[in-house]
Coordinates of C-alpha atoms and ligand atoms in Angstrom, one line a residue:
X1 CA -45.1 93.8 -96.1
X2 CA -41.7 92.4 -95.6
X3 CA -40.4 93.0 -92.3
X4 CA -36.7 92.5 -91.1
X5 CA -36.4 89.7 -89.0
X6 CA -33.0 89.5 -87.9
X7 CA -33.9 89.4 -84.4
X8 CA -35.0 86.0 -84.8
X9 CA -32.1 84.4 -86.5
X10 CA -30.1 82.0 -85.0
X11 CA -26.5 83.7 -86.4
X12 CA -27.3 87.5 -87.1
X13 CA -27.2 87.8 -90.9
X14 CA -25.2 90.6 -92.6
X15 CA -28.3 91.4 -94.2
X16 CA -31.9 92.1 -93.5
X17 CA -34.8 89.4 -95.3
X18 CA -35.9 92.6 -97.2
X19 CA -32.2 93.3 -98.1
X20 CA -31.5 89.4 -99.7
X21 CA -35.3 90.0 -101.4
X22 CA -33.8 93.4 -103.0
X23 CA -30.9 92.1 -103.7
X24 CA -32.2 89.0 -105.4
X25 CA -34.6 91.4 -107.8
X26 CA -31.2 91.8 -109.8
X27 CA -29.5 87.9 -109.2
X28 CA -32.8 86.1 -110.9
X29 CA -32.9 89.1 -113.8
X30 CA -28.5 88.8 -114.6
X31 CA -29.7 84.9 -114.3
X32 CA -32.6 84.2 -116.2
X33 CA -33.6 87.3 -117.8
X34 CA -37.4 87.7 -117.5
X35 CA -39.4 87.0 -114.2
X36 CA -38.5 83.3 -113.5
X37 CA -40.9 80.6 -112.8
X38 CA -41.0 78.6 -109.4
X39 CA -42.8 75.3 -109.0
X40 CA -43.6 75.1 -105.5
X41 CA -45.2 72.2 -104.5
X42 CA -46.5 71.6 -100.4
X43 CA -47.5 67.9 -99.1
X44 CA -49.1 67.2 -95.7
X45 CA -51.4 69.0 -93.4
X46 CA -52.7 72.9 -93.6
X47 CA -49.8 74.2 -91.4
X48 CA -48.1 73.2 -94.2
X49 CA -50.2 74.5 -96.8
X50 CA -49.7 77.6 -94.7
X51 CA -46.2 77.4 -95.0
X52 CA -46.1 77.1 -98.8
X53 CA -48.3 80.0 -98.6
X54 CA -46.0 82.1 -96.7
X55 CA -42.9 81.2 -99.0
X56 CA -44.8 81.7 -101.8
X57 CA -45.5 84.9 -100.4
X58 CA -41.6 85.4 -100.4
X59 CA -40.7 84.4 -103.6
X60 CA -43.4 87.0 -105.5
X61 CA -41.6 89.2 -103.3
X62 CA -38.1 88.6 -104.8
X63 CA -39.8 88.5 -108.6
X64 CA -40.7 84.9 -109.1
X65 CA -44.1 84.0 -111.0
X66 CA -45.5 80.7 -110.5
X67 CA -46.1 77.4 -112.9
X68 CA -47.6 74.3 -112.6
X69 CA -45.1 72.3 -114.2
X70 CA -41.9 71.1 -113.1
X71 CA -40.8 71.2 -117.0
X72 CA -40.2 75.0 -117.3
X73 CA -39.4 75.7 -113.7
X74 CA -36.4 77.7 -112.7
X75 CA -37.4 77.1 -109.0
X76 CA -38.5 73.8 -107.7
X77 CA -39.1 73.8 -104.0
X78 CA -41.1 71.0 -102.7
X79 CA -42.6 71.5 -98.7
X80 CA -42.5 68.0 -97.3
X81 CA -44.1 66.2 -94.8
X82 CA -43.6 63.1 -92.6
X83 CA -45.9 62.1 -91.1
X84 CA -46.2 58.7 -92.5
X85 CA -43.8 56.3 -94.9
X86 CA -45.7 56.7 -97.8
X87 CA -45.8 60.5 -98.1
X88 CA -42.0 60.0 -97.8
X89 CA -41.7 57.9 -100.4
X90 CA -43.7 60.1 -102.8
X91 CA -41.1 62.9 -102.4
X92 CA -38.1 60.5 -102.9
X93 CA -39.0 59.4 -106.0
X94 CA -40.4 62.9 -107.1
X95 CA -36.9 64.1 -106.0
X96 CA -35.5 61.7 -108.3
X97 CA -37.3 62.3 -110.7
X98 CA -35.4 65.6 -111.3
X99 CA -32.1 64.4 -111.4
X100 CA -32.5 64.4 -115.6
X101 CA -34.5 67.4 -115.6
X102 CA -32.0 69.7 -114.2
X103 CA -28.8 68.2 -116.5
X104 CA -31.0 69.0 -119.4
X105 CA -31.4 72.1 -117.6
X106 CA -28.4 73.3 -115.3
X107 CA -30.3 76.9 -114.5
X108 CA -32.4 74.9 -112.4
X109 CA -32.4 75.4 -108.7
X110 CA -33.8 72.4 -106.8
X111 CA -35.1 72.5 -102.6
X112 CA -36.5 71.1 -100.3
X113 CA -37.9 72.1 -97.1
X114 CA -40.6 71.3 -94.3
X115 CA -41.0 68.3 -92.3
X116 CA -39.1 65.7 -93.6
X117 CA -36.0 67.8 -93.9
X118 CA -35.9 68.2 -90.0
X119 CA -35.0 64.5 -89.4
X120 CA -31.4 63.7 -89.5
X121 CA -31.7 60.8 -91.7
X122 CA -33.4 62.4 -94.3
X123 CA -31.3 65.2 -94.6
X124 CA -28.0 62.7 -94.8
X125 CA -29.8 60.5 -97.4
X126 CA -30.2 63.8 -99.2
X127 CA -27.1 65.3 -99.3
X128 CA -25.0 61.5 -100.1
X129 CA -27.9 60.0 -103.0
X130 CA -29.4 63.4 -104.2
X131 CA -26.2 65.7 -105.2
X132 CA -28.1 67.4 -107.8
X133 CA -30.9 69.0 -104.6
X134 CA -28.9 72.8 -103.9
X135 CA -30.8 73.4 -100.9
X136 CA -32.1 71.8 -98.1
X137 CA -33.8 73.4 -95.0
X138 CA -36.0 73.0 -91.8
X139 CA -39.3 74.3 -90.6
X140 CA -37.8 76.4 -88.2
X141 CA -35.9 79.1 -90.7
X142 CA -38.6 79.2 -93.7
X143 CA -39.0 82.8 -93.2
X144 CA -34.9 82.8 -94.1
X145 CA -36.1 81.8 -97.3
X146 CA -34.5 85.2 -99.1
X147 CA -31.0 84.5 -97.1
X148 CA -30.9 80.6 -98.2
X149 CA -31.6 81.6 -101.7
X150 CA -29.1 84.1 -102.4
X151 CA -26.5 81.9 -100.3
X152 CA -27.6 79.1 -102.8
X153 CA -27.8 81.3 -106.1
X154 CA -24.6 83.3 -104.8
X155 CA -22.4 81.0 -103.3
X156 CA -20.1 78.4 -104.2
X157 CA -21.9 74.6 -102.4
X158 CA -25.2 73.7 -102.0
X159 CA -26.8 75.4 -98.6
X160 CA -28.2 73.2 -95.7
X161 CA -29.8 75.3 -93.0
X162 CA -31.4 72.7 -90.6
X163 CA -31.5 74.1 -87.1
X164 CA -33.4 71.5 -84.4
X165 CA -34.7 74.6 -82.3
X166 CA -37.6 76.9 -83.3
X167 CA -36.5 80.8 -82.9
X168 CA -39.9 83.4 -82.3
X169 CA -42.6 83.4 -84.2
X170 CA -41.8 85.1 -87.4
X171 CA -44.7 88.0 -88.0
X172 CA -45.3 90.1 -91.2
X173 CA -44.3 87.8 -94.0
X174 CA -46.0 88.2 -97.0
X175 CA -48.4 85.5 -98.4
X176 CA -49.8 84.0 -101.7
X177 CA -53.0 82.4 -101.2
X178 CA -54.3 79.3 -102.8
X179 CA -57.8 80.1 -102.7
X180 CA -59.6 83.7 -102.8
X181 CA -62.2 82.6 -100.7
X182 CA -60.7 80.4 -98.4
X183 CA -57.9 80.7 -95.9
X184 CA -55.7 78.7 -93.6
X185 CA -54.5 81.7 -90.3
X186 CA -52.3 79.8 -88.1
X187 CA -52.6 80.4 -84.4
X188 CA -49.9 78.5 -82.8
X189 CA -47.3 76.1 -84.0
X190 CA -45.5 72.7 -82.6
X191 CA -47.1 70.3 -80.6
X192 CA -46.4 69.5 -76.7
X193 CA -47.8 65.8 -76.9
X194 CA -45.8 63.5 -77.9
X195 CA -48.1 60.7 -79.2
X196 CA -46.5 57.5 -79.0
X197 CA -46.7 57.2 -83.0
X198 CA -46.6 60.5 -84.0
X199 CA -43.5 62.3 -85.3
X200 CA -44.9 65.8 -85.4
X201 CA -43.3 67.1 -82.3
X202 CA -40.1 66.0 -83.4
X203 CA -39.8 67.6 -86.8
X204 CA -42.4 70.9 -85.6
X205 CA -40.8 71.7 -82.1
X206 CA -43.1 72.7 -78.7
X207 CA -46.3 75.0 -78.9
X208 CA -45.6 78.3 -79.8
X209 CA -48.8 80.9 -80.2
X210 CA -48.7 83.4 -82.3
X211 CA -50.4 86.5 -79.9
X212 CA -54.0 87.5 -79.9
X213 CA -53.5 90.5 -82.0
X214 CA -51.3 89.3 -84.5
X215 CA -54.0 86.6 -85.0
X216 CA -56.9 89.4 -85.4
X217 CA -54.9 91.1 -87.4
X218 CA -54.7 88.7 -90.1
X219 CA -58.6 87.7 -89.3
X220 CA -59.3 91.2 -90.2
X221 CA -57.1 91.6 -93.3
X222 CA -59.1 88.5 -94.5
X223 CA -62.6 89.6 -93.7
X224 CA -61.7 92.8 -95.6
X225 CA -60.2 91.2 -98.6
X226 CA -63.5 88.9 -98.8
X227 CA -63.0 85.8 -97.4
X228 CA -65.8 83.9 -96.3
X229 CA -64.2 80.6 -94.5
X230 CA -61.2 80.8 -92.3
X231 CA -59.6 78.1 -90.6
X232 CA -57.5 78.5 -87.6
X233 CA -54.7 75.8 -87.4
X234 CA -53.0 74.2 -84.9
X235 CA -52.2 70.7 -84.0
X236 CA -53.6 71.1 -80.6
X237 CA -55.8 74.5 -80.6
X238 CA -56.8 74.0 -77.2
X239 CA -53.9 74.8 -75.7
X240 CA -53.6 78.4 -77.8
X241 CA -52.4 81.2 -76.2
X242 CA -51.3 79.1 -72.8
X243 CA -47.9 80.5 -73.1
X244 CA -48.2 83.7 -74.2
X245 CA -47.0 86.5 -72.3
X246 CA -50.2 87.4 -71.1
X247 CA -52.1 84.0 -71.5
X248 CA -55.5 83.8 -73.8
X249 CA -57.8 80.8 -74.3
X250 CA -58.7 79.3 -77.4
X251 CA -62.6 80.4 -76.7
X252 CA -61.7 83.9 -75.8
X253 CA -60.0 83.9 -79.6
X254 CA -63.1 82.4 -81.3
X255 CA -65.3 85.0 -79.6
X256 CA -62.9 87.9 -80.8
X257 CA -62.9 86.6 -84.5
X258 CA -66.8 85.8 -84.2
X259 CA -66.8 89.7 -83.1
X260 CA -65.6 91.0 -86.3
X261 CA -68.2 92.5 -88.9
X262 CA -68.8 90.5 -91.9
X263 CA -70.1 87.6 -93.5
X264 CA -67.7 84.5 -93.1
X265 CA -68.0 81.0 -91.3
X266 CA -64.6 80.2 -88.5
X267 CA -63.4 76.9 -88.6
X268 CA -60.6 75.2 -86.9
X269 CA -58.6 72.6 -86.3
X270 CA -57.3 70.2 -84.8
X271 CA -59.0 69.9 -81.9
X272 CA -57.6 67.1 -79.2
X273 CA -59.9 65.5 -77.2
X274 CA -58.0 65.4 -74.2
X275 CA -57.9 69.5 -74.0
X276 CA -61.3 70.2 -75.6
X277 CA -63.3 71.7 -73.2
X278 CA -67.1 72.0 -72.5
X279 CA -66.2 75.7 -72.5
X280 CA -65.1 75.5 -76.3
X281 CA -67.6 73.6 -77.0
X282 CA -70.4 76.3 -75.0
X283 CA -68.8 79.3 -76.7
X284 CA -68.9 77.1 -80.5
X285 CA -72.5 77.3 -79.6
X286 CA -73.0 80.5 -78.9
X287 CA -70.8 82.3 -81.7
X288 CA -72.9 82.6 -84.9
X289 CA -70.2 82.3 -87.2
X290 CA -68.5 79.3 -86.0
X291 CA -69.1 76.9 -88.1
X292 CA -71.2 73.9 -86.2
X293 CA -68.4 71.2 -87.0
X294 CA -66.0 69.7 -85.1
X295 CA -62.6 67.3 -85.6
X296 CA -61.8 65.7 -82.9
X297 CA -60.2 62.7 -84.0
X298 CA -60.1 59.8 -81.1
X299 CA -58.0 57.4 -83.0
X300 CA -59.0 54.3 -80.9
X301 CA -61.8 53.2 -79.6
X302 CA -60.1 50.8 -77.5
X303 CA -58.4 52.4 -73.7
X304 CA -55.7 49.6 -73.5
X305 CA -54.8 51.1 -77.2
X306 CA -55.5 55.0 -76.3
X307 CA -52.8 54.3 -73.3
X308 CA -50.2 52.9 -75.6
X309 CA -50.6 55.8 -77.8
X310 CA -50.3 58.5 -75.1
X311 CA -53.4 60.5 -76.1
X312 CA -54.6 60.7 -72.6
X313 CA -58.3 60.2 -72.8
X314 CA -60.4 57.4 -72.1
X315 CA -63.3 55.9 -75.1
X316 CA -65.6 57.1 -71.8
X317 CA -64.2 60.5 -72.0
X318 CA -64.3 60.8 -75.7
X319 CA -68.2 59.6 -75.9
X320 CA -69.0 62.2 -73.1
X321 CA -67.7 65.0 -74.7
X322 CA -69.6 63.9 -78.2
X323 CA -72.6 63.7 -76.0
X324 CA -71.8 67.0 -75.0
X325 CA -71.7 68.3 -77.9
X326 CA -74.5 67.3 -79.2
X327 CA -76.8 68.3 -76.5
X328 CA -75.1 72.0 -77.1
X329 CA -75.1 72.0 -80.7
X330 CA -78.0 69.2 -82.0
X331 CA -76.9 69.8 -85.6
X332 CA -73.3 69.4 -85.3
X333 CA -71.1 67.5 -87.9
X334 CA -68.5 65.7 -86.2
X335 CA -65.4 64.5 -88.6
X336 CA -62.4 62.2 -87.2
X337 CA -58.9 60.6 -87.6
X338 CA -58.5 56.5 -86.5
X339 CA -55.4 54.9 -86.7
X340 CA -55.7 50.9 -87.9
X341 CA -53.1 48.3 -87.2
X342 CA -51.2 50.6 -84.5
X343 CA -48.5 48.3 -83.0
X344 CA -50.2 45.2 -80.4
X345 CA -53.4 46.4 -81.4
X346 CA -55.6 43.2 -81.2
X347 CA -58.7 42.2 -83.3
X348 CA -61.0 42.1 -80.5
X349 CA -59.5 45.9 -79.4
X350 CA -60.2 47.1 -83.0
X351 CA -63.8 46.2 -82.6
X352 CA -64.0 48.9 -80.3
X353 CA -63.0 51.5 -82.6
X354 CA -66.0 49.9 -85.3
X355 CA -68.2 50.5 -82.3
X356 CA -67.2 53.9 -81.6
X357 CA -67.7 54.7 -85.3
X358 CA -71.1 52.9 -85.6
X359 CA -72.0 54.8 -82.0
X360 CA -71.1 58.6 -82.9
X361 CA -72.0 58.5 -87.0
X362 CA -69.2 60.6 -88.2
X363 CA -69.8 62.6 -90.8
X364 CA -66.5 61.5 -92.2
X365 CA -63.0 59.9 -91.1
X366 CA -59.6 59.8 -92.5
X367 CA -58.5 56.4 -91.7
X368 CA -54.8 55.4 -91.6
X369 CA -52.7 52.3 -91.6
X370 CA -50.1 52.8 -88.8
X371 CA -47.1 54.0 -90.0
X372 CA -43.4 53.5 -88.1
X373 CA -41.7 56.6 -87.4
X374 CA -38.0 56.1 -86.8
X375 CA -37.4 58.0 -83.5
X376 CA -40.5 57.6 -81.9
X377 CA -41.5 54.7 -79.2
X378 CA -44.5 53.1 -81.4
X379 CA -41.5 52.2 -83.8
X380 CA -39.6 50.2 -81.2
X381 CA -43.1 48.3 -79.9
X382 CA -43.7 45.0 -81.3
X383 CA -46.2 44.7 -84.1
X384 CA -46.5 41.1 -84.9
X385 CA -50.3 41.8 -87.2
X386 CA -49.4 41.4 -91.0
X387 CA -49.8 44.3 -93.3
X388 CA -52.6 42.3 -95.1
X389 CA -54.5 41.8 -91.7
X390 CA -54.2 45.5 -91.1
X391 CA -55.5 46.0 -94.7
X392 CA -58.4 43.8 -94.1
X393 CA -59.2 45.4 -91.2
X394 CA -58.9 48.8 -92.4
X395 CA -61.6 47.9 -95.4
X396 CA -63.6 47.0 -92.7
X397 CA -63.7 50.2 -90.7
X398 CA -64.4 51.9 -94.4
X399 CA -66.9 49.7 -95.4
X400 CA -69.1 50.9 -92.1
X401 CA -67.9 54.1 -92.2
X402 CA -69.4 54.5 -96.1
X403 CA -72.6 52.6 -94.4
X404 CA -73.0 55.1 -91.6
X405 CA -72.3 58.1 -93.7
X406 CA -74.5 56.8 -96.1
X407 CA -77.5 56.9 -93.7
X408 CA -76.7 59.9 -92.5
X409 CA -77.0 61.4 -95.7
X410 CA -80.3 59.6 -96.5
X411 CA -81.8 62.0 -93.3
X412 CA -80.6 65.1 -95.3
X413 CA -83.0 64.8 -98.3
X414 CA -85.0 67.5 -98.3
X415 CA -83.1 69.6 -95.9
X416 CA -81.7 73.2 -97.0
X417 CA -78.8 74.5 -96.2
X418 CA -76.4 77.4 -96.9
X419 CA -73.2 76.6 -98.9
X420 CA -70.1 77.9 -99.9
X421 CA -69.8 77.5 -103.6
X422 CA -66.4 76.0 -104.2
X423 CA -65.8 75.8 -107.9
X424 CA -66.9 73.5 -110.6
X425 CA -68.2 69.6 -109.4
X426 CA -67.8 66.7 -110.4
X427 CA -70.3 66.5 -112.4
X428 CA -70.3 68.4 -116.0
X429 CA -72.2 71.3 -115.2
X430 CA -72.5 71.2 -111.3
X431 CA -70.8 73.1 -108.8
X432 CA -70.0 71.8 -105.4
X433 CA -70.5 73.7 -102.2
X434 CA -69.6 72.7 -98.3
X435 CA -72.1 73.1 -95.6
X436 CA -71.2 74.4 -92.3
X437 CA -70.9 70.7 -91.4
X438 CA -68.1 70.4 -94.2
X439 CA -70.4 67.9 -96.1
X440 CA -70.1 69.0 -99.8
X441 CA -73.2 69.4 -101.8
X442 CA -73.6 69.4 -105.8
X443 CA -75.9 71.4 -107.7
X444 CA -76.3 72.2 -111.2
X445 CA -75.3 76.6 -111.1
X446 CA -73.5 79.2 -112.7
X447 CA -69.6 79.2 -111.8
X448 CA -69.9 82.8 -111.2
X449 CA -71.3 82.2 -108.1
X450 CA -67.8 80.5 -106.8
X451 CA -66.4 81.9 -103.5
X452 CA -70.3 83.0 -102.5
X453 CA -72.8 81.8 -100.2
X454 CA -75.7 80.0 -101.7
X455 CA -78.8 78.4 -100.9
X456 CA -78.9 74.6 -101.7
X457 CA -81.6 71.4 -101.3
X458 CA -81.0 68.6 -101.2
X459 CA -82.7 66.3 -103.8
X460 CA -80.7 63.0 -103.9
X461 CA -78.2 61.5 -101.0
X462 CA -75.5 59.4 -102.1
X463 CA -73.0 57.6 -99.6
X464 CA -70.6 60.0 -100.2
X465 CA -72.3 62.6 -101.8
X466 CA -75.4 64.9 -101.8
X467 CA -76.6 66.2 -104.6
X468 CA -79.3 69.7 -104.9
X469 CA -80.8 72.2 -105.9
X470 CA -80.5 76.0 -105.9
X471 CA -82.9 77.9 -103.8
X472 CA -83.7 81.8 -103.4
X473 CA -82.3 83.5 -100.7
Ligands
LIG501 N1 -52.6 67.0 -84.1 C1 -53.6 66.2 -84.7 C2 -53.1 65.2 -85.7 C3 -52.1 65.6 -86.7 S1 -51.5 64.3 -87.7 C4 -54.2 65.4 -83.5 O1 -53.6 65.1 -82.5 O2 -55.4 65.0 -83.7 C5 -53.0 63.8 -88.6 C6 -53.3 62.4 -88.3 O3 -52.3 61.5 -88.9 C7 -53.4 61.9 -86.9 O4 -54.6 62.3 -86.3 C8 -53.3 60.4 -87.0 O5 -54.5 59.8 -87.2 C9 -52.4 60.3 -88.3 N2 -51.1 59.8 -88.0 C10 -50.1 60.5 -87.3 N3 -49.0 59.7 -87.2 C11 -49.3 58.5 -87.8 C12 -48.5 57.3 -88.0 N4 -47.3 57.2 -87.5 N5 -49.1 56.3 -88.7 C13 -50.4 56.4 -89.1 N6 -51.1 57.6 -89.0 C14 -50.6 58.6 -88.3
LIG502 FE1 -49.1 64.2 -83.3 FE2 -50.4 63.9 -81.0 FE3 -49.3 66.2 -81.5 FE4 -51.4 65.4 -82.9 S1 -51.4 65.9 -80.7 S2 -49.5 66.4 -83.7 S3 -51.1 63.3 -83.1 S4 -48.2 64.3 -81.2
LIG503 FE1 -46.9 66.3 -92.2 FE2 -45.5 68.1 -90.8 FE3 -48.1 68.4 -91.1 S1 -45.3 65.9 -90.7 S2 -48.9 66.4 -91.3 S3 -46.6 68.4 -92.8 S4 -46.8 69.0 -89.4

């Protein structure tokens, strides 16, 4: 349901949300006639995808449908994300892309939102290069959407709403899932951390948590509608419900969700090493329905690097808390994020992040070549290693990574284990499902068992995929 949220604006609207959805009902039919189409399009990390969700949500509520392509939009809206060059550039030149599009047709209404929007620079490049984008707005007003659409649709200039400060959390907005099986819930928003290279904080304002019931709520809704694998976001779920009004730990949360009826796995992410706790990692073991995987990405195996970078944990640290783990929770899969090339980063200091790979034996990694972020102090440090050392590196940390994964898989032949079917595979014929671990499994299967639970075992183990067979329950 739509709620009013005027309490949260930053200038008190004339109107409520619900009143700009209502009135918009009959601006899109005078305008377009039949139900128009939006093309909404979200980069970057689940939050994000949450996002997209959420305005989605919104614009079935004013009357939009939904298309795939860009060609017979009415809507395009494109949720950004900068959280490294390159997704930047992918939006630039997608953006540019619809300059001729919209003179061939002028109906068009063109925005652009999330991340990138929130830095200053973008949002001048935007309004001096890209006269032909109507509206341009931040991550803290999304749930404005209504207002900024009928101000854009309505009025007589294009419509930038880019406010540096977050309001209250938003509640009650309606939502458009991706998946019918699968579901991002947000817990908290923001990030306190400040990373030396990360630009997250900057563009996503301090923690906020969303409350304890708010958060069951939705868990519940879920359950009840059938989903069967929920992941709570955050970019540091540790410190949930810290500054809530009456404070709750993460762990308390996963023991409520775990506490519902029904059949579902819990997963979450991301975890930070610095704030992940034996406690979370005790109460992982003992709820049932969290799923026995964990992302915890350490980024550096090196300490002189890990100081630079401001994550506030040692390699020693990091290694303990695996061990941890692992003597809670013998099967768990344990996934991370490494950082290659970040500014002064030595060859010898990156050998200490190959050992930490070879040591723990992810289960996988998302690897990235440091990226500059204008604003933050990695971008000011000097960073004499050439972009083809950091690429050579950065095969090398992928080339073990595919030999470790590799031989971890070789250990799972044989071994059964519950999946969530997914949808079709790769493979003609073949449906992929994810284990608890998150390791995906194909198996030849009828795609009527997509969004179930299903019994799998595993007959052949590639590097970077297993292969079964269907099993009775
Ligand atoms: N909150 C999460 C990370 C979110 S960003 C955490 O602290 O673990 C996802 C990943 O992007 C990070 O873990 C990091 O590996 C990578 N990343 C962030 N900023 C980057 C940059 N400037 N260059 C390269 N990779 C970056
Ligand atoms: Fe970025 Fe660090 Fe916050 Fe993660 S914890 S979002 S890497 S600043
Ligand atoms: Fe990107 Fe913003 Fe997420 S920068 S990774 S979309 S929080």
């Amino acid at each position: 349901m739509l709620q009013s949220v005027e309490t949260n604006q930053i200038t008190p609207p004339a109107k409520t949300q619900a009143e700009y959805t209502a009135l918009l009902h009959t601006v899109l039919n005078a305008r377009y006639g039949s139900a128009p189409r939006a093309f909404v399009h979200t980069y970057g990390c689940q939050g994000n995808v949450a996002d997209g969700e959420r305005m989605k949500g919104m614009l079935a509520a004013m009357g939009y449908c939904f298309t795939d392509t860009v060609e017979d939009a009415d809507l395009v809206l494109y949720n950004t994300c900068a959280i490294r060059e390159h997704a930047e550039d992918r939006v630039f030149g997608n953006v540019g892309a619809l300059k001729n599009r919209k003179a061939a047709r002028p109906g068009m209404v063109i925005a652009l939102c999330g991340c990138m929007m929130q830095q200053p620079r973008v949002a001048e490049k935007i309004r001096v290069s890209y006269p032909f984008v109507d509206l341009v707005f931040g991550t803290h007003v999304l749930h404005r959407l209504p207002e900024l659409l009928y101000r854009t649709l309505c009025g007589a200039g294009r419509v930038f709403e880019l406010p540096d400060e977050a309001g209250g959390i938003v509640e009650g907005l309606p939502v458009v899932r991706d998946s019918s099986f699968k579901a991002f819930l947000p817990v908290m928003y923001g990030c306190n951390n400040f990373c030396s290279y990360c630009i997250v904080p900057y563009v996503r304002g301090r923690e906020r948590s969303r409350t304890l019931e708010a958060v069951l709520e939705e868990a519940r809704a879920l359950v009840k509608a059938g989903y069967r694998d929920i992941t709570l976001l955050g970019q540091n779920v540790n410190s949930y419900g810290k500054n809530l009004e009456t404070p709750v730990s993460f762990a308390r949360l996963l023991r409520e969700i775990n506490a519902l009826p029904g059949d579902f796995r819990i997963r979450f992410m991301t975890s930070h090493p610095k704030d992940c706790t034996r406690e979370l990692l005790d109460t992982m073991a003992a709820c049932g329905k969290v799923a026995k995987h964990l992302h915890l990405p350490f980024q550096s195996g090196n300490n002189r690097v890990l100081r630079e970078m401001n994550r506030r944990y040692t390699r020693e640290q990091y290694l303990a808390l695996v061990r941890y783990a692992r003597e809670v929770m013998p099967e768990i899969s344990l996934t991370s994020d490494v950082i290659v090339g970040f500014p002064g980063e030595t060859y010898a200091e990156f050998q200490d992040t190959l050992s930490l790979v070879e040591e723990v034996g992810f289960t996988s990694l998302f690897t990235f070549l440091f990226s500059p972020r204008e604003g933050t102090p990695a971008a000011k440090m000097p960073d004499p290693i050439s972009r083809e050392e950091k690429g050579r590196w950065f095969r090398e940390l992928t080339d073990l990574q595919e030999r470790v994964a590799g031989g971890r898989n070789q250990g799972l032949l044989g071994r059964r284990f519950r999946v969530l079917v997914e949808g079709p595979g790769k493979k003609e014929g073949f449906l992929a499902g994810r284990t608890e671990g998150n390791i995906v499994i194909e198996f030849p299967g009828d795609s009527a068992l997509t969004g179930s639970f299903a019994e799998v075992r595993v007959t052949e183990a590639l590097a970077w995929i297993l292969r079964g067979q269907l099993e009775a329950e």
